């Protein structure tokens, strides 16, 4: 006769909090979102409460697909606070993808480990194995997801490498379609502001053409004919390139820029603009 197995609800509760935290943290990692510890813990706590309720009560409510999807949305909203429906859908999709990958890895490990003390109750597997298998499954799943998304990123289409940038200066605005260059390391040395490189034709919409025609003279200190309103906006940017060491570029500080990418907008003032 098989011995009865003792299941401790506090252990089940803590295990589910840990797993929910790992899944939500991985979701944030994949979506490159800021993961706040208290938000992750709060969302994981709610998910663990649902599991305890499902374990204690064989109620159809806990198996309802719409309630489970609703719970996922609640957990994602608490953890990341997405501000659009598209972002919410994206987070939930990654949340489920992560859950399925972790679950698949855990079941694969169970297949090879073959523990004898497994209890199936109300749609859940329980036993003395879970925390070790779950952690190993999570680590394996994280590795798989990391490799998968790196492969996807490497095959990313050209459209995903561009964003729209608006530059405002002295009441004038120019709009450009910019490439996202993660290898651009140019910075203004004193303030540390990042440098955005823009085509001359676009800068002519907001800057005096006299400035763009006399960049080398301005770098040399000859700017008597330039209006004083521009002088305080000039910045010298040191650079090195093949065949030229210790070079200098002239940039200027705009009043503001707005970057639009993936239906989100970000306004910045701490940037320097220079032309190609």
Short mmCIF file of C-alpha atoms in Angstrom, two decimals:
data_model
loop_
_atom_site.label_atom_id
_atom_site.label_comp_id
_atom_site.label_asym_id
_atom_site.label_seq_id
_atom_site.Cartn_x
_atom_site.Cartn_y
_atom_site.Cartn_z
CA UNK A 1 0.00 0.00 0.00
CA UNK A 2 1.42 3.41 -0.98
CA UNK A 3 2.23 5.77 1.89
CA UNK A 4 0.37 9.02 2.07
CA UNK A 5 2.31 12.09 1.12
CA UNK A 6 2.29 15.23 3.29
CA UNK A 7 2.08 18.49 1.39
CA UNK A 8 2.88 21.73 3.22
CA UNK A 9 0.97 24.71 1.88
CA UNK A 10 3.59 27.19 3.05
CA UNK A 11 6.21 25.35 0.98
CA UNK A 12 3.90 25.30 -2.05
CA UNK A 13 3.23 29.02 -1.56
CA UNK A 14 6.92 29.97 -1.30
CA UNK A 15 7.86 27.77 -4.26
CA UNK A 16 5.24 29.45 -6.45
CA UNK A 17 6.36 32.91 -5.39
CA UNK A 18 9.94 31.99 -6.35
CA UNK A 19 8.90 30.60 -9.73
CA UNK A 20 6.65 33.57 -10.50
CA UNK A 21 9.52 35.92 -9.63
CA UNK A 22 11.87 34.07 -11.99
CA UNK A 23 9.30 34.08 -14.81
CA UNK A 24 8.47 37.79 -14.37
CA UNK A 25 12.14 38.74 -14.06
CA UNK A 26 12.90 36.84 -17.28
CA UNK A 27 9.94 38.57 -18.97
CA UNK A 28 11.42 41.92 -17.97
CA UNK A 29 14.86 40.83 -19.15
CA UNK A 30 13.56 39.77 -22.58
CA UNK A 31 11.49 42.95 -23.03
CA UNK A 32 14.31 45.12 -21.63
CA UNK A 33 12.00 46.61 -19.00
CA UNK A 34 12.99 47.95 -15.63
CA UNK A 35 12.28 45.25 -13.03
CA UNK A 36 11.28 46.73 -9.67
CA UNK A 37 11.65 44.18 -6.90
CA UNK A 38 8.53 45.18 -4.94
CA UNK A 39 6.35 45.05 -8.07
CA UNK A 40 7.72 41.63 -9.06
CA UNK A 41 7.14 40.30 -5.52
CA UNK A 42 3.59 41.72 -5.39
CA UNK A 43 2.63 40.16 -8.74
CA UNK A 44 4.22 36.84 -7.72
CA UNK A 45 2.32 36.90 -4.42
CA UNK A 46 -1.02 37.22 -6.24
CA UNK A 47 -0.13 34.36 -8.59
CA UNK A 48 0.85 32.15 -5.64
CA UNK A 49 -2.43 32.89 -3.86
CA UNK A 50 -4.30 31.69 -6.94
CA UNK A 51 -2.33 28.43 -6.92
CA UNK A 52 -3.13 27.84 -3.22
CA UNK A 53 -6.82 28.50 -3.90
CA UNK A 54 -6.75 26.07 -6.82
CA UNK A 55 -5.03 23.41 -4.72
CA UNK A 56 -7.50 23.66 -1.83
CA UNK A 57 -10.67 23.99 -3.90
CA UNK A 58 -11.57 21.78 -6.84
CA UNK A 59 -13.71 24.58 -8.22
CA UNK A 60 -14.31 25.11 -11.93
CA UNK A 61 -13.64 28.81 -11.40
CA UNK A 62 -9.91 28.10 -10.95
CA UNK A 63 -9.80 26.16 -14.22
CA UNK A 64 -11.63 28.82 -16.21
CA UNK A 65 -9.46 29.94 -19.13
CA UNK A 66 -10.66 33.56 -19.02
CA UNK A 67 -9.89 33.85 -15.32
CA UNK A 68 -6.40 32.47 -15.88
CA UNK A 69 -5.77 34.90 -18.75
CA UNK A 70 -7.15 37.73 -16.61
CA UNK A 71 -4.80 36.74 -13.78
CA UNK A 72 -1.85 36.86 -16.20
CA UNK A 73 -2.82 40.38 -17.27
CA UNK A 74 -3.12 41.48 -13.63
CA UNK A 75 0.31 40.06 -12.78
CA UNK A 76 1.90 41.69 -15.82
CA UNK A 77 0.26 45.04 -15.10
CA UNK A 78 1.39 45.02 -11.47
CA UNK A 79 4.94 44.01 -12.43
CA UNK A 80 5.53 46.36 -15.40
CA UNK A 81 2.65 48.91 -15.63
CA UNK A 82 2.41 48.88 -19.46
CA UNK A 83 0.80 52.10 -20.72
CA UNK A 84 -0.65 50.80 -23.99
CA UNK A 85 -2.65 47.77 -25.08
CA UNK A 86 0.12 46.76 -27.48
CA UNK A 87 2.70 46.75 -24.69
CA UNK A 88 0.33 44.81 -22.43
CA UNK A 89 -0.16 42.17 -25.13
CA UNK A 90 3.61 42.03 -25.69
CA UNK A 91 4.34 41.50 -21.98
CA UNK A 92 1.63 38.85 -21.60
CA UNK A 93 2.87 37.03 -24.72
CA UNK A 94 6.46 36.95 -23.41
CA UNK A 95 5.14 35.97 -19.96
CA UNK A 96 3.35 32.92 -21.43
CA UNK A 97 6.28 32.07 -23.69
CA UNK A 98 8.61 32.11 -20.69
CA UNK A 99 6.18 30.03 -18.63
CA UNK A 100 5.84 27.41 -21.37
CA UNK A 101 9.61 27.20 -21.92
CA UNK A 102 10.29 26.87 -18.18
CA UNK A 103 7.49 24.34 -17.77
CA UNK A 104 8.70 22.31 -20.74
CA UNK A 105 12.23 22.24 -19.36
CA UNK A 106 10.96 21.19 -15.92
CA UNK A 107 8.85 18.34 -17.37
CA UNK A 108 11.81 17.21 -19.49
CA UNK A 109 13.95 17.03 -16.35
CA UNK A 110 11.17 15.12 -14.56
CA UNK A 111 11.16 12.60 -17.39
CA UNK A 112 14.84 11.86 -16.86
CA UNK A 113 14.86 12.11 -13.04
CA UNK A 114 11.69 9.99 -12.68
CA UNK A 115 10.86 10.83 -9.03
CA UNK A 116 8.51 8.36 -7.34
CA UNK A 117 6.84 10.71 -4.86
CA UNK A 118 4.59 12.74 -7.17
CA UNK A 119 1.06 13.72 -6.23
CA UNK A 120 -1.41 14.98 -8.85
CA UNK A 121 -4.17 17.08 -7.36
CA UNK A 122 -6.54 19.62 -8.92
CA UNK A 123 -4.48 19.83 -12.08
CA UNK A 124 -1.11 20.28 -10.33
CA UNK A 125 1.86 18.03 -9.69
CA UNK A 126 3.25 18.07 -6.18
CA UNK A 127 5.99 16.18 -4.37
CA UNK A 128 9.37 16.55 -2.69
CA UNK A 129 11.14 17.30 -5.97
CA UNK A 130 9.68 20.64 -7.13
CA UNK A 131 12.06 23.38 -6.00
CA UNK A 132 15.20 21.67 -7.38
CA UNK A 133 13.55 20.69 -10.65
CA UNK A 134 11.90 24.11 -10.99
CA UNK A 135 15.15 26.01 -10.47
CA UNK A 136 17.07 23.76 -12.86
CA UNK A 137 14.24 24.07 -15.39
CA UNK A 138 14.27 27.86 -15.01
CA UNK A 139 18.03 28.05 -15.57
CA UNK A 140 17.80 25.82 -18.63
CA UNK A 141 14.80 27.79 -19.92
CA UNK A 142 16.62 31.10 -19.42
CA UNK A 143 19.58 29.84 -21.45
CA UNK A 144 17.26 28.64 -24.23
CA UNK A 145 15.35 31.94 -24.34
CA UNK A 146 18.55 33.97 -24.32
CA UNK A 147 19.95 32.02 -27.29
CA UNK A 148 16.62 32.15 -29.15
CA UNK A 149 16.18 35.90 -28.81
CA UNK A 150 19.78 36.56 -29.80
CA UNK A 151 19.17 34.60 -33.00
CA UNK A 152 15.97 36.56 -33.62
CA UNK A 153 17.74 39.85 -32.95
CA UNK A 154 20.48 38.98 -35.44
CA UNK A 155 17.80 38.38 -38.09
CA UNK A 156 15.93 41.57 -37.24
CA UNK A 157 14.56 43.43 -40.26
CA UNK A 158 15.90 46.83 -41.29
CA UNK A 159 12.66 48.51 -40.29
CA UNK A 160 13.34 47.58 -36.68
CA UNK A 161 16.67 49.42 -36.83
CA UNK A 162 15.16 52.84 -37.47
CA UNK A 163 13.38 55.44 -35.36
CA UNK A 164 11.89 58.90 -35.97
CA UNK A 165 13.62 61.88 -34.37
CA UNK A 166 12.34 65.46 -34.10
CA UNK A 167 14.86 68.21 -33.28
CA UNK A 168 13.73 71.58 -31.95
CA UNK A 169 15.86 74.73 -31.88
CA UNK A 170 14.89 78.40 -31.62
CA UNK A 171 11.27 77.66 -32.50
CA UNK A 172 12.21 75.63 -35.59
CA UNK A 173 11.78 71.88 -35.99
CA UNK A 174 13.27 69.28 -38.31
CA UNK A 175 12.19 65.65 -38.55
CA UNK A 176 14.55 62.82 -39.49
CA UNK A 177 14.37 59.07 -39.98
CA UNK A 178 17.38 57.85 -38.00
CA UNK A 179 19.23 54.55 -37.78
CA UNK A 180 19.77 53.11 -34.30
CA UNK A 181 23.54 52.78 -33.94
CA UNK A 182 24.42 50.97 -30.71
CA UNK A 183 28.11 51.31 -31.60
CA UNK A 184 28.09 55.12 -31.57
CA UNK A 185 30.33 56.05 -28.62
CA UNK A 186 30.68 59.78 -29.36
CA UNK A 187 30.12 61.93 -26.27
CA UNK A 188 30.72 65.56 -25.39
CA UNK A 189 33.66 65.29 -22.92
CA UNK A 190 32.63 67.94 -20.37
CA UNK A 191 28.93 67.13 -19.91
CA UNK A 192 29.00 63.52 -21.11
CA UNK A 193 26.01 64.19 -23.40
CA UNK A 194 25.51 61.66 -26.21
CA UNK A 195 26.06 62.84 -29.79
CA UNK A 196 23.54 62.38 -32.61
CA UNK A 197 24.87 62.59 -36.17
CA UNK A 198 22.51 64.30 -38.64
CA UNK A 199 22.73 65.06 -42.36
CA UNK A 200 23.59 68.67 -43.23
CA UNK A 201 20.44 69.12 -45.36
CA UNK A 202 18.27 68.47 -42.31
CA UNK A 203 20.24 70.84 -40.09
CA UNK A 204 19.79 73.64 -42.62
CA UNK A 205 16.11 73.65 -41.61
CA UNK A 206 16.95 74.85 -38.08
CA UNK A 207 20.48 76.36 -38.28
CA UNK A 208 21.86 79.40 -40.08
CA UNK A 209 23.57 78.22 -43.30
CA UNK A 210 26.48 80.53 -42.47
CA UNK A 211 27.32 78.28 -39.50
CA UNK A 212 27.36 75.10 -41.57
CA UNK A 213 29.55 76.77 -44.25
CA UNK A 214 32.19 77.87 -41.73
CA UNK A 215 32.58 74.98 -39.30
CA UNK A 216 36.38 74.84 -39.46
CA UNK A 217 36.68 78.59 -38.87
CA UNK A 218 34.39 78.33 -35.86
CA UNK A 219 36.47 75.44 -34.44
CA UNK A 220 39.57 77.65 -34.86
CA UNK A 221 37.88 80.43 -32.88
CA UNK A 222 36.92 82.67 -35.81
CA UNK A 223 33.24 83.31 -35.27
CA UNK A 224 32.98 87.10 -35.24
CA UNK A 225 30.29 87.04 -37.94
CA UNK A 226 28.17 84.43 -36.13
CA UNK A 227 25.22 85.68 -34.06
CA UNK A 228 25.92 85.54 -30.31
CA UNK A 229 22.75 83.51 -29.71
CA UNK A 230 24.50 80.50 -31.26
CA UNK A 231 27.85 80.79 -29.48
CA UNK A 232 26.69 79.33 -26.16
CA UNK A 233 25.21 76.35 -27.99
CA UNK A 234 28.48 75.27 -29.67
CA UNK A 235 30.30 72.18 -28.35
CA UNK A 236 33.68 70.76 -29.41
CA UNK A 237 33.75 66.96 -29.67
CA UNK A 238 37.15 65.20 -29.80
CA UNK A 239 37.41 62.09 -31.98
CA UNK A 240 39.95 59.69 -33.45
CA UNK A 241 39.65 57.89 -36.77
CA UNK A 242 41.78 55.97 -39.23
CA UNK A 243 44.45 58.36 -40.49
CA UNK A 244 43.52 61.14 -38.08
CA UNK A 245 44.26 61.28 -34.36
CA UNK A 246 43.02 63.92 -31.90
CA UNK A 247 40.52 65.45 -34.33
CA UNK A 248 37.78 67.90 -33.33
CA UNK A 249 34.15 68.10 -34.44
CA UNK A 250 31.73 70.97 -33.92
CA UNK A 251 28.33 70.22 -32.48
CA UNK A 252 25.50 72.22 -30.99
CA UNK A 253 22.99 71.67 -28.22
CA UNK A 254 19.35 71.79 -29.41
CA UNK A 255 16.49 72.95 -27.22
CA UNK A 256 14.96 69.46 -27.30
CA UNK A 257 14.65 66.25 -29.27
CA UNK A 258 11.88 63.65 -29.35
CA UNK A 259 12.61 60.02 -30.25
CA UNK A 260 9.70 57.88 -31.47
CA UNK A 261 10.18 54.12 -31.60
CA UNK A 262 7.81 51.15 -31.29
CA UNK A 263 4.79 53.41 -30.52
CA UNK A 264 6.61 55.07 -27.62
CA UNK A 265 8.05 58.59 -27.39
CA UNK A 266 10.91 59.93 -25.32
CA UNK A 267 11.88 63.59 -25.00
CA UNK A 268 15.47 64.58 -24.25
CA UNK A 269 17.41 67.81 -23.80
CA UNK A 270 20.85 66.47 -22.84
CA UNK A 271 22.12 65.66 -26.33
CA UNK A 272 24.52 67.18 -28.85
CA UNK A 273 23.86 67.35 -32.60
CA UNK A 274 26.55 67.32 -35.28
CA UNK A 275 26.28 67.04 -39.04
CA UNK A 276 27.78 64.48 -41.41
#
